[in-house]
PDB file of C-alpha atoms in Angstrom:
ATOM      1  CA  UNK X   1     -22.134 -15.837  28.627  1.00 51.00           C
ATOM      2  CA  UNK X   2     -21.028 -12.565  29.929  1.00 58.00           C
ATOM      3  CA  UNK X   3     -19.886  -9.772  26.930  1.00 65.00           C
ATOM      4  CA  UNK X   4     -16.458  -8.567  27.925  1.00 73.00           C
ATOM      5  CA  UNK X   5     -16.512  -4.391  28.519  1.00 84.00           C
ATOM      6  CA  UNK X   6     -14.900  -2.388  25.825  1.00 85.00           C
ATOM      7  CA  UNK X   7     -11.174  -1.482  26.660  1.00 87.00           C
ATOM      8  CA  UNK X   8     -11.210   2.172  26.447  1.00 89.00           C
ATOM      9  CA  UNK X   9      -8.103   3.346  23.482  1.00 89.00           C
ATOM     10  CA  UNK X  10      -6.539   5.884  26.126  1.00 84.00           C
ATOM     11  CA  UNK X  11      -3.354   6.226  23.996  1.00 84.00           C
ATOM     12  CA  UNK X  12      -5.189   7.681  21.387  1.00 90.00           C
ATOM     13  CA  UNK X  13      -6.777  10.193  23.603  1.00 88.00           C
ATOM     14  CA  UNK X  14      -3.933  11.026  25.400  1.00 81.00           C
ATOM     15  CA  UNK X  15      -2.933  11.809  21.418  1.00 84.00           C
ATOM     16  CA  UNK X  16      -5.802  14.352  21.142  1.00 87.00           C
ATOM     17  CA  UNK X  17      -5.293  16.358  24.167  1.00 83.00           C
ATOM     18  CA  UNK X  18      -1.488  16.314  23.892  1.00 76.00           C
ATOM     19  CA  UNK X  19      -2.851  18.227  20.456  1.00 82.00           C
ATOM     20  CA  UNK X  20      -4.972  20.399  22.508  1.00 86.00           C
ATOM     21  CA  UNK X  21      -7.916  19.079  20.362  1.00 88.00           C
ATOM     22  CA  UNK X  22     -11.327  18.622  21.471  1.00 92.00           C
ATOM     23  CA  UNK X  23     -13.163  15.522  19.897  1.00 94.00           C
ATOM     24  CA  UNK X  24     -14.628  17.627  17.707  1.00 95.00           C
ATOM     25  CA  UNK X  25     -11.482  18.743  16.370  1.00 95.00           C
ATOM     26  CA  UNK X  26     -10.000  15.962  15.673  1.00 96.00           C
ATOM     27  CA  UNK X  27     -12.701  15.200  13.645  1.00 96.00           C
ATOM     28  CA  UNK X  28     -12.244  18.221  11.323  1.00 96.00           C
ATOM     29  CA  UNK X  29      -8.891  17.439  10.836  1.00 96.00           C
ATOM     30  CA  UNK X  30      -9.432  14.197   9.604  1.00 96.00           C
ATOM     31  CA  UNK X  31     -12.218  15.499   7.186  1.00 96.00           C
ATOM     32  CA  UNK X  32      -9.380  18.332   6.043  1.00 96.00           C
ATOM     33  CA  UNK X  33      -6.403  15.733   6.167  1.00 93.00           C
ATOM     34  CA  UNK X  34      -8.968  12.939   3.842  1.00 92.00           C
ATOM     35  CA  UNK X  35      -9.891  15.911   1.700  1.00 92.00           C
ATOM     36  CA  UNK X  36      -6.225  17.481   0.964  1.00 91.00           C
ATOM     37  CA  UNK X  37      -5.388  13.556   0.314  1.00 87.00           C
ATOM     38  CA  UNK X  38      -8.078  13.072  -2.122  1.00 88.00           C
ATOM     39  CA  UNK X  39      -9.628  10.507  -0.172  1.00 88.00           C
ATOM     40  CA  UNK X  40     -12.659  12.383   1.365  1.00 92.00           C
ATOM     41  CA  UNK X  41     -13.984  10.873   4.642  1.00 94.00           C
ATOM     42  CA  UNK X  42     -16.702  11.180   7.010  1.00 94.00           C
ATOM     43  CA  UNK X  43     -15.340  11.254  10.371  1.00 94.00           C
ATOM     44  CA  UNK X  44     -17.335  12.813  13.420  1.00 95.00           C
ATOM     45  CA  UNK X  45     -17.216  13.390  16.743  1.00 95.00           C
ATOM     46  CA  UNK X  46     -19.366  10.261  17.517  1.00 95.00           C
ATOM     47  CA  UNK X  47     -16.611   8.413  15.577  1.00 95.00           C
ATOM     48  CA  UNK X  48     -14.001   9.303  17.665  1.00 95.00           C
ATOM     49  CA  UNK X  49     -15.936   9.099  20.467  1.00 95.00           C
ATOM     50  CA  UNK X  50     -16.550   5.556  19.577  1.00 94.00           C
ATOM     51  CA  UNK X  51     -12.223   5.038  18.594  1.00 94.00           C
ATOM     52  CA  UNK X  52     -11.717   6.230  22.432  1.00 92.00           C
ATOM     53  CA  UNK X  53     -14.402   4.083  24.335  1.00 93.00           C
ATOM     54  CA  UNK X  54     -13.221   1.307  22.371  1.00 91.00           C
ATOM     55  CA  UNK X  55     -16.028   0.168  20.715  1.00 92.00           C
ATOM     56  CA  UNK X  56     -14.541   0.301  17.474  1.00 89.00           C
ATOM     57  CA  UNK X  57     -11.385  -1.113  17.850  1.00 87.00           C
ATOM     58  CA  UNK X  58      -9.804  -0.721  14.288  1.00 85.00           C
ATOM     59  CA  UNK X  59     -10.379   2.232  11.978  1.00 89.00           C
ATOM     60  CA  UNK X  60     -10.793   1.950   8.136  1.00 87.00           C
ATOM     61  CA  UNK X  61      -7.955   2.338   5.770  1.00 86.00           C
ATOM     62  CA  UNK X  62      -9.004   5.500   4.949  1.00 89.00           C
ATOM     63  CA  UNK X  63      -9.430   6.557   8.843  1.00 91.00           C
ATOM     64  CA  UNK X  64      -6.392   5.169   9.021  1.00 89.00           C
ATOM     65  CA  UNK X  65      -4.452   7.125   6.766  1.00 88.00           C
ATOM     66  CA  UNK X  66      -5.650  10.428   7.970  1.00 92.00           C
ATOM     67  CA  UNK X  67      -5.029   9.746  11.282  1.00 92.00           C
ATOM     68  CA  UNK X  68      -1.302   8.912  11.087  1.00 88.00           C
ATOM     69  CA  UNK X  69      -1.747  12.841   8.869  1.00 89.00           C
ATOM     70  CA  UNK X  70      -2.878  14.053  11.637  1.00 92.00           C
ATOM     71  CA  UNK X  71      -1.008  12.549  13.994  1.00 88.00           C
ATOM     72  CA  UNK X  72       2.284  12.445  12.698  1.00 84.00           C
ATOM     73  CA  UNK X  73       2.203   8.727  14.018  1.00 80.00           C
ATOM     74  CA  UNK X  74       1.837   5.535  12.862  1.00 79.00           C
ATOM     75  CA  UNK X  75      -1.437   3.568  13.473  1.00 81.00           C
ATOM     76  CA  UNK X  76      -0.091   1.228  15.958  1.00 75.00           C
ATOM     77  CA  UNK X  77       0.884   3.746  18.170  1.00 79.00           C
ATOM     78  CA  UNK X  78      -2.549   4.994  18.377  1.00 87.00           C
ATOM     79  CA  UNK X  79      -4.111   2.609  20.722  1.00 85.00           C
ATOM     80  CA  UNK X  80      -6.083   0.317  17.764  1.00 84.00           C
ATOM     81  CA  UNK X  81      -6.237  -3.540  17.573  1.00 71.00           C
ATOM     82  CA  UNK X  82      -4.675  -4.584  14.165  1.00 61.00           C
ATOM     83  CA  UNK X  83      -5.549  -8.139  13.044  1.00 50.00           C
ATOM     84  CA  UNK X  84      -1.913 -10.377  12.975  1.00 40.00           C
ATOM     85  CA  UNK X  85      -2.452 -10.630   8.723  1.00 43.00           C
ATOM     86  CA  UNK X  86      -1.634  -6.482   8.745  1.00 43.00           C
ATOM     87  CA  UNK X  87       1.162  -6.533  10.647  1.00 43.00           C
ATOM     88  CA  UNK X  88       4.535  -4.420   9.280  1.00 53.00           C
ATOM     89  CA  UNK X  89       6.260  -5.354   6.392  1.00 55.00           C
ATOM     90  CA  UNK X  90      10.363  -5.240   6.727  1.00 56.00           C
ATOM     91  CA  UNK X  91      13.289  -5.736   4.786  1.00 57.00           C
ATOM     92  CA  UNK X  92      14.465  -8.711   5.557  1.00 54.00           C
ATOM     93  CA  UNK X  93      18.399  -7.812   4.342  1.00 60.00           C
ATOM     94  CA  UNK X  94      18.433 -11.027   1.711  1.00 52.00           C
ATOM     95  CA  UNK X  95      16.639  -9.025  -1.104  1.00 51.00           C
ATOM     96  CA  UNK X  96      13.222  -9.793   0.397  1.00 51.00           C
ATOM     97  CA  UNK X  97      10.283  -8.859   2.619  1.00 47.00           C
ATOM     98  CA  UNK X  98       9.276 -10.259   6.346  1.00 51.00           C
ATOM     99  CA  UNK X  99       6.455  -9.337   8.581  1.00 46.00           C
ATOM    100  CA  UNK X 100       7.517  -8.073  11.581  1.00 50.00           C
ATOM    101  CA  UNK X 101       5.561  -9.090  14.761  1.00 44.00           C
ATOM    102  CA  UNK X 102       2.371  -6.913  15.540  1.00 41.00           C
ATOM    103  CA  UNK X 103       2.449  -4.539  18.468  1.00 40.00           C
ATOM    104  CA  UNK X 104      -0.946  -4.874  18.703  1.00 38.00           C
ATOM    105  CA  UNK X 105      -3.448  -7.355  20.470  1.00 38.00           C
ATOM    106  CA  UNK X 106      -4.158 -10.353  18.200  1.00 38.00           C
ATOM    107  CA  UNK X 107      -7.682 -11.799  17.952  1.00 37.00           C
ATOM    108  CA  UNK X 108      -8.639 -14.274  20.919  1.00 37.00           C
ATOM    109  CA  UNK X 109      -9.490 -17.485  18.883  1.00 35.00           C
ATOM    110  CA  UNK X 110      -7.688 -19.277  15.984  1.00 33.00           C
ATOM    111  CA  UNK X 111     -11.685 -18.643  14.061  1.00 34.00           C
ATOM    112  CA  UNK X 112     -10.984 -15.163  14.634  1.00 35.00           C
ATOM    113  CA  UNK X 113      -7.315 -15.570  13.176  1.00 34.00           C
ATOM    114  CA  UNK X 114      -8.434 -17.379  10.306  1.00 33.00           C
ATOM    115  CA  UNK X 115     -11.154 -14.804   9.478  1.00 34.00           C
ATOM    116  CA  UNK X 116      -8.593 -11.926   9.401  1.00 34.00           C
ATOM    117  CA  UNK X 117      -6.454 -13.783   7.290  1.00 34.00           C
ATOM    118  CA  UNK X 118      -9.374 -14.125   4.566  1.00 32.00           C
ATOM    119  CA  UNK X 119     -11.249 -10.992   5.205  1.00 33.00           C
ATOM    120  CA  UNK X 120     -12.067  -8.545   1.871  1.00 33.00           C
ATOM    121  CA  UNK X 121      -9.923  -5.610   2.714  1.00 38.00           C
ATOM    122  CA  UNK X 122     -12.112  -2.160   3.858  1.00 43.00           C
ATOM    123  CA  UNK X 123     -11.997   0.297   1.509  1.00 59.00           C
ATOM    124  CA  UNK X 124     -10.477   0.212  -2.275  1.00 83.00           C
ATOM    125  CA  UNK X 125      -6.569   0.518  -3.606  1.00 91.00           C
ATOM    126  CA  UNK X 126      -7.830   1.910  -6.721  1.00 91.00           C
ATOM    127  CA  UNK X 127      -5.529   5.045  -7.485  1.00 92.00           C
ATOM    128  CA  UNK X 128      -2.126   6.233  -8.721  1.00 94.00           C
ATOM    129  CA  UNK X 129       0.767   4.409  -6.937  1.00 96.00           C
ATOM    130  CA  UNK X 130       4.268   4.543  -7.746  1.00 96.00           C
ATOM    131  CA  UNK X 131       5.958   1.032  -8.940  1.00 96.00           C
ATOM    132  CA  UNK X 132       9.393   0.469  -7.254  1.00 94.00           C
ATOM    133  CA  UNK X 133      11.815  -2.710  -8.238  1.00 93.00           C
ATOM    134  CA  UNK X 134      15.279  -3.824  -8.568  1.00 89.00           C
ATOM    135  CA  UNK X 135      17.016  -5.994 -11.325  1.00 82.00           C
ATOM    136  CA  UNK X 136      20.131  -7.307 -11.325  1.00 78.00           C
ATOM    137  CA  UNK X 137      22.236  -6.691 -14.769  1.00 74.00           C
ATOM    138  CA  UNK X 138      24.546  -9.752 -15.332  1.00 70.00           C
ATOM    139  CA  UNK X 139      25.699  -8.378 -18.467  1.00 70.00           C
ATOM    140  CA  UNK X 140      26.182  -4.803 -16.549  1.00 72.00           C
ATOM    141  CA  UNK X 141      27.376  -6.324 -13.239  1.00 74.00           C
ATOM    142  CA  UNK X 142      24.994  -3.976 -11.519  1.00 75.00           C
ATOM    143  CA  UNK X 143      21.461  -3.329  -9.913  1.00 82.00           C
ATOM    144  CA  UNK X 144      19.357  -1.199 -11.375  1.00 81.00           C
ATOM    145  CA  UNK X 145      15.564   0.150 -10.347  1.00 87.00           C
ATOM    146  CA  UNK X 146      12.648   0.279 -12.112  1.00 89.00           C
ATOM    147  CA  UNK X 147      10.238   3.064 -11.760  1.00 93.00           C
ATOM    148  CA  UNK X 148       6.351   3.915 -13.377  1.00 94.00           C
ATOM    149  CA  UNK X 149       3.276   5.936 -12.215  1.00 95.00           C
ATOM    150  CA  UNK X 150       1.003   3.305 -12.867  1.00 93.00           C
ATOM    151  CA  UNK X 151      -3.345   3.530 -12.724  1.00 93.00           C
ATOM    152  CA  UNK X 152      -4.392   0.840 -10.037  1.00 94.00           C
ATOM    153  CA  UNK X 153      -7.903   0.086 -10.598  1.00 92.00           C
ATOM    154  CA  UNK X 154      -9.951  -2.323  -8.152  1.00 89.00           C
ATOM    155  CA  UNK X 155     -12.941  -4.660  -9.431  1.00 88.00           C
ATOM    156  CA  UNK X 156     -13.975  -7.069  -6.398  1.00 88.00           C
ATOM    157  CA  UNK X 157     -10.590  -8.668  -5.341  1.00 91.00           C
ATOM    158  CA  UNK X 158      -9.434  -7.897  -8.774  1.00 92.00           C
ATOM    159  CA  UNK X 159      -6.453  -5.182  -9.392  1.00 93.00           C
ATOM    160  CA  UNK X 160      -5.512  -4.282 -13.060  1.00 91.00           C
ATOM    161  CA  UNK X 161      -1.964  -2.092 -12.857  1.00 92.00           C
ATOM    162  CA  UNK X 162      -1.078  -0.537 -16.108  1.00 92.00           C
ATOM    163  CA  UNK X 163       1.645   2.332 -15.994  1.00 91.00           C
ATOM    164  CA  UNK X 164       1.374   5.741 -17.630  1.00 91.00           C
ATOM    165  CA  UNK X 165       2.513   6.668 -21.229  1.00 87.00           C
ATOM    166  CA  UNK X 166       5.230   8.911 -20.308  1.00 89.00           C
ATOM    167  CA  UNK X 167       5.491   7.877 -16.649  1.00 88.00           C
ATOM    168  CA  UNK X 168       8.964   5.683 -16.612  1.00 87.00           C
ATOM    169  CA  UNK X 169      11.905   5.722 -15.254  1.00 77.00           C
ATOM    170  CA  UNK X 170      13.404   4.071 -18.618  1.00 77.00           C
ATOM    171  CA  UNK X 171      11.018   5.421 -21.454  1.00 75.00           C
ATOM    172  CA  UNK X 172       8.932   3.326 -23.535  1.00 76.00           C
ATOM    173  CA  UNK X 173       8.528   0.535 -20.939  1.00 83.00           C
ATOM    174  CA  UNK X 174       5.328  -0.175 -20.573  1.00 88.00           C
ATOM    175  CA  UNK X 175       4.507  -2.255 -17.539  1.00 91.00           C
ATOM    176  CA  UNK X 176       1.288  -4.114 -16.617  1.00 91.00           C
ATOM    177  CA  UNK X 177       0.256  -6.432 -13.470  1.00 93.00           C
ATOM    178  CA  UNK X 178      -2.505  -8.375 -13.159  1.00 93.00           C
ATOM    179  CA  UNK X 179      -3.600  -8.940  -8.860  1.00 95.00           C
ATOM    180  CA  UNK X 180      -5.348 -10.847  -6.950  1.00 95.00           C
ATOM    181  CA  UNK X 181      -6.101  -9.671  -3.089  1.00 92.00           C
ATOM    182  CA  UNK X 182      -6.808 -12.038  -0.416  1.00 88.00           C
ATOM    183  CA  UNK X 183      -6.698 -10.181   2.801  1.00 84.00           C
ATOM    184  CA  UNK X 184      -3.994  -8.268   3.012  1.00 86.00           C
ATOM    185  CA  UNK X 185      -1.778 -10.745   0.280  1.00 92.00           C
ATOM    186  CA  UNK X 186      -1.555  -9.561  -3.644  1.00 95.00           C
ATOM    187  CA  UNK X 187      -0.788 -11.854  -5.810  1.00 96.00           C
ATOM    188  CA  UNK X 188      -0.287 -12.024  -9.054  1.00 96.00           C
ATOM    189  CA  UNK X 189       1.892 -11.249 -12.777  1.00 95.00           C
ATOM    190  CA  UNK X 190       3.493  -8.370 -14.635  1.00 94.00           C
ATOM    191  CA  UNK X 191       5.082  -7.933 -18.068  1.00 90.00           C
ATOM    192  CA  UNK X 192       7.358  -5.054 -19.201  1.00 89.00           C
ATOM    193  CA  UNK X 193       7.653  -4.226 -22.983  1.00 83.00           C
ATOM    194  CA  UNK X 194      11.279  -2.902 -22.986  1.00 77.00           C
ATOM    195  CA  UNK X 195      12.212   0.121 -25.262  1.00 67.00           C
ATOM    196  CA  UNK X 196      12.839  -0.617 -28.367  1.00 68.00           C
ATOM    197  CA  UNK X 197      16.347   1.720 -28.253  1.00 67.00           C
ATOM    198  CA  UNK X 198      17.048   0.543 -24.631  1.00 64.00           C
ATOM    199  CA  UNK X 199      20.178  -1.420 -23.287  1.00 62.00           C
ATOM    200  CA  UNK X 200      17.249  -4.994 -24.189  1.00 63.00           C
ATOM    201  CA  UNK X 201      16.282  -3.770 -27.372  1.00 65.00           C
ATOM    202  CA  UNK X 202      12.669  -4.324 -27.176  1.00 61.00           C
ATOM    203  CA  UNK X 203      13.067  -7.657 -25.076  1.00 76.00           C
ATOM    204  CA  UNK X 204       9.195  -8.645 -23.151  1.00 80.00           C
ATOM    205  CA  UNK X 205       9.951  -9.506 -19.635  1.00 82.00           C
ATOM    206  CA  UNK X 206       7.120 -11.032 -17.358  1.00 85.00           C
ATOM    207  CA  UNK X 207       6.931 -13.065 -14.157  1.00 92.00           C
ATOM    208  CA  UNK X 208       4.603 -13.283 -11.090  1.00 96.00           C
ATOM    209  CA  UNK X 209       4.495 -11.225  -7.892  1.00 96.00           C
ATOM    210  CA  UNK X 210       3.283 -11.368  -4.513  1.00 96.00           C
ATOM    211  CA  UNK X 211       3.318  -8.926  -1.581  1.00 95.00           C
ATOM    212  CA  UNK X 212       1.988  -7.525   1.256  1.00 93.00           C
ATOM    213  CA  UNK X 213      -0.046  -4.697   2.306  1.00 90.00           C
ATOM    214  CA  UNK X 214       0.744  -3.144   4.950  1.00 84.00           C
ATOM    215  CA  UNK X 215      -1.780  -1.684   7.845  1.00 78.00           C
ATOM    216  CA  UNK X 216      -2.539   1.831   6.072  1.00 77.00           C
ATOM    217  CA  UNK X 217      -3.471   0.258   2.968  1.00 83.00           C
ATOM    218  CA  UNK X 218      -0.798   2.893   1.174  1.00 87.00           C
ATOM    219  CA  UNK X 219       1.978   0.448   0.891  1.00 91.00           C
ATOM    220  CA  UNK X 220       2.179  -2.808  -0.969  1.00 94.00           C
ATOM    221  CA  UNK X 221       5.779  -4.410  -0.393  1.00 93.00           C
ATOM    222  CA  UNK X 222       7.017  -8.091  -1.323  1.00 94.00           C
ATOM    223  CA  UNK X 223       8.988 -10.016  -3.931  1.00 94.00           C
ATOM    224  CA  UNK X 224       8.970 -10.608  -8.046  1.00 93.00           C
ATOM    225  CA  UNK X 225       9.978 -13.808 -10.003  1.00 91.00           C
ATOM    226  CA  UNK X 226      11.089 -14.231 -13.512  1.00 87.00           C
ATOM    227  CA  UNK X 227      13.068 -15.805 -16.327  1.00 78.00           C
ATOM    228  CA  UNK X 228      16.786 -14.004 -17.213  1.00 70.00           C
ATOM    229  CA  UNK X 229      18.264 -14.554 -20.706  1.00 65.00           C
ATOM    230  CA  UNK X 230      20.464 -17.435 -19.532  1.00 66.00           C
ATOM    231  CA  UNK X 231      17.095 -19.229 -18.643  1.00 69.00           C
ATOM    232  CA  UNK X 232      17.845 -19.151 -15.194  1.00 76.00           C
ATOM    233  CA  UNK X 233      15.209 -17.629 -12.296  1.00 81.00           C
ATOM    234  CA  UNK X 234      15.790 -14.394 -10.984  1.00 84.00           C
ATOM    235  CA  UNK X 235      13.877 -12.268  -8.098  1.00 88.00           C
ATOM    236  CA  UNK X 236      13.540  -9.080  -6.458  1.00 90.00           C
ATOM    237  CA  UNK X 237      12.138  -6.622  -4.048  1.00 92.00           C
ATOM    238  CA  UNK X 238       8.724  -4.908  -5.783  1.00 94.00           C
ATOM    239  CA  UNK X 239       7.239  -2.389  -3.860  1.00 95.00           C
ATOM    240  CA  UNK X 240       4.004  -0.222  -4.630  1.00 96.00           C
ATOM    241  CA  UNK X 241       3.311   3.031  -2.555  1.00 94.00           C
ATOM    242  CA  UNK X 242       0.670   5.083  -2.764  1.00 94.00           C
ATOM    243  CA  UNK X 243      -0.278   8.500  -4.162  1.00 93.00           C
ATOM    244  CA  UNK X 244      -3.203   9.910  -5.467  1.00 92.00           C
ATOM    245  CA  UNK X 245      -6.803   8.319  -4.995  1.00 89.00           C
ATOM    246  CA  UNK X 246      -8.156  10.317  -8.346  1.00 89.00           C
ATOM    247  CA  UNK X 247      -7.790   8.625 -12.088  1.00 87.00           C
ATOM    248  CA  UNK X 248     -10.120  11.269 -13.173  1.00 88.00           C
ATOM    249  CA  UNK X 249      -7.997  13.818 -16.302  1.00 88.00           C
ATOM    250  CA  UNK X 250      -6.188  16.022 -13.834  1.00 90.00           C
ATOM    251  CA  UNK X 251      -4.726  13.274 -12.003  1.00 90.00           C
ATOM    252  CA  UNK X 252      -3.740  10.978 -14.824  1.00 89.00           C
ATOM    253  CA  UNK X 253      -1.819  13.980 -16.883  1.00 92.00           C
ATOM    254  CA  UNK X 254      -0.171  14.673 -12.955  1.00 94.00           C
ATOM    255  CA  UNK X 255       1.164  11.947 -12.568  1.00 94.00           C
ATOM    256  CA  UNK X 256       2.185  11.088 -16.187  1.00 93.00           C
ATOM    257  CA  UNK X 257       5.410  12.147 -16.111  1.00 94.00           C
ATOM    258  CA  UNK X 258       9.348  10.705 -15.653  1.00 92.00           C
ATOM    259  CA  UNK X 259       9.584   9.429 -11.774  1.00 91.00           C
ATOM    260  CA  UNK X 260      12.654  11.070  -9.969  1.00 84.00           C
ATOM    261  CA  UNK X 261      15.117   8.293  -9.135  1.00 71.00           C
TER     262      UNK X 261
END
């Protein structure tokens, strides 16, 4: 059986020299772009070297990230395979979330398919992330957005989400979410203690989740579900974005403060 020749990424060298970067450079600036991030990284000239033969046909998360930094482009455009699982996530226009169709080559065999789909995701989502959703208000007549800074933490395929003390949109609304990942699929549940002096008057919401994370690993977008006050089911768009790798002090009391609308 004869082992097919690498395809050489050319788009993402054509990238670097349209930079006027050497190999070498573009190393650095990954190293600088992972390190202003807080996501330090180890890339070298013998990585990129490797990205541009083709040998390594999909960089980590983390590669990832600082490359569209340094870039200014998303990682699609760059030349790399993507697996079909980590494909973009769109707005669908209904409320909810679709994958668009990858750009990218997809594996060559349904095996390899079906190993993407189930593969432990490179890298770990533990960090600061901001929580994003929308409500609609029957008594109000009107949608409304949630907002926290919430600590992501990452234990196996585990994620435990709890948001900040002071870091809500709507004070003294706790929110917590309990994940599971499975490729590039979270799910899982949530609960929100509402504030006590709020429009619900201390009312405990919860529900379950799932979404998806997109290529970058910096995104998580897709759908809640839970029980309104009429006991009927209600849903919504939930999205996650990231923002700071660090939950040592300095980060936490960053980041613990009123999101901007």
């Amino acid at each position: 059986m004869t082992t097919a020749k690498p395809v050489p990424n050319s788009q993402l060298r054509a990238v670097r020299m349209g930079l006027l970067m050497s190999q070498d450079d573009l190393a650095r600036a990954i190293r600088d772009a992972g390190q202003t991030a807080g996501e330090p990284n180890d890339a070298s000239k013998r990585l990129v070297q490797r990205w541009e033969a083709g040998t390594t046909t999909a960089p980590r998360p983390v590669y990832a990230r600082a490359l569209e930094r340094v870039t200014g482009l998303p990682i699609e455009a760059l030349g790399f395979t993507l697996p079909v699982p980590t494909a973009r996530v769109a707005d669908d226009g209904h409320g909810g979330h679709d994958l668009e169709p990858s750009t990218a080559t997809a594996p060559s065999s349904t095996t390899q398919m079906a190993q993407a789909a189930t593969r432990t995701p490179n890298g770990n989502y533990s960090g600061i992330w901001l929580s994003r959703y929308e409500f609609f208000s029957s008594g109000r007549d009107e949608t409304f957005t949630g907002l926290h800074y919430v600590v992501l933490l990452q234990h196996g395929n585990k994620l435990t989400v709890r948001s900040l003390p002071d870091a809500s949109l709507n004070p003294n609304s706790p929110l917590t979410m309990d994940l599971t990942v499975d490729g590039n699929v979270v799910t899982g549940t949530w609960v929100e203690e509402t504030a006590t002096d709020g429009y619900y008057a201390g009312a405990r919401y919860h529900g379950a989740v799932q979404m998806l994370i997109e290529p970058t690993g910096r995104r998580m977008v897709g759908k809640w579900l839970g029980f309104g006050k009429e006991f009927d089911v209600n849903t919504g768009p939930w999205i996650l974005e990231f923002k700071d790798a660090s939950t040592n002090k300095a980060a936490l009391e960053k980041w613990n403060v009123r999101p901007e609308a």
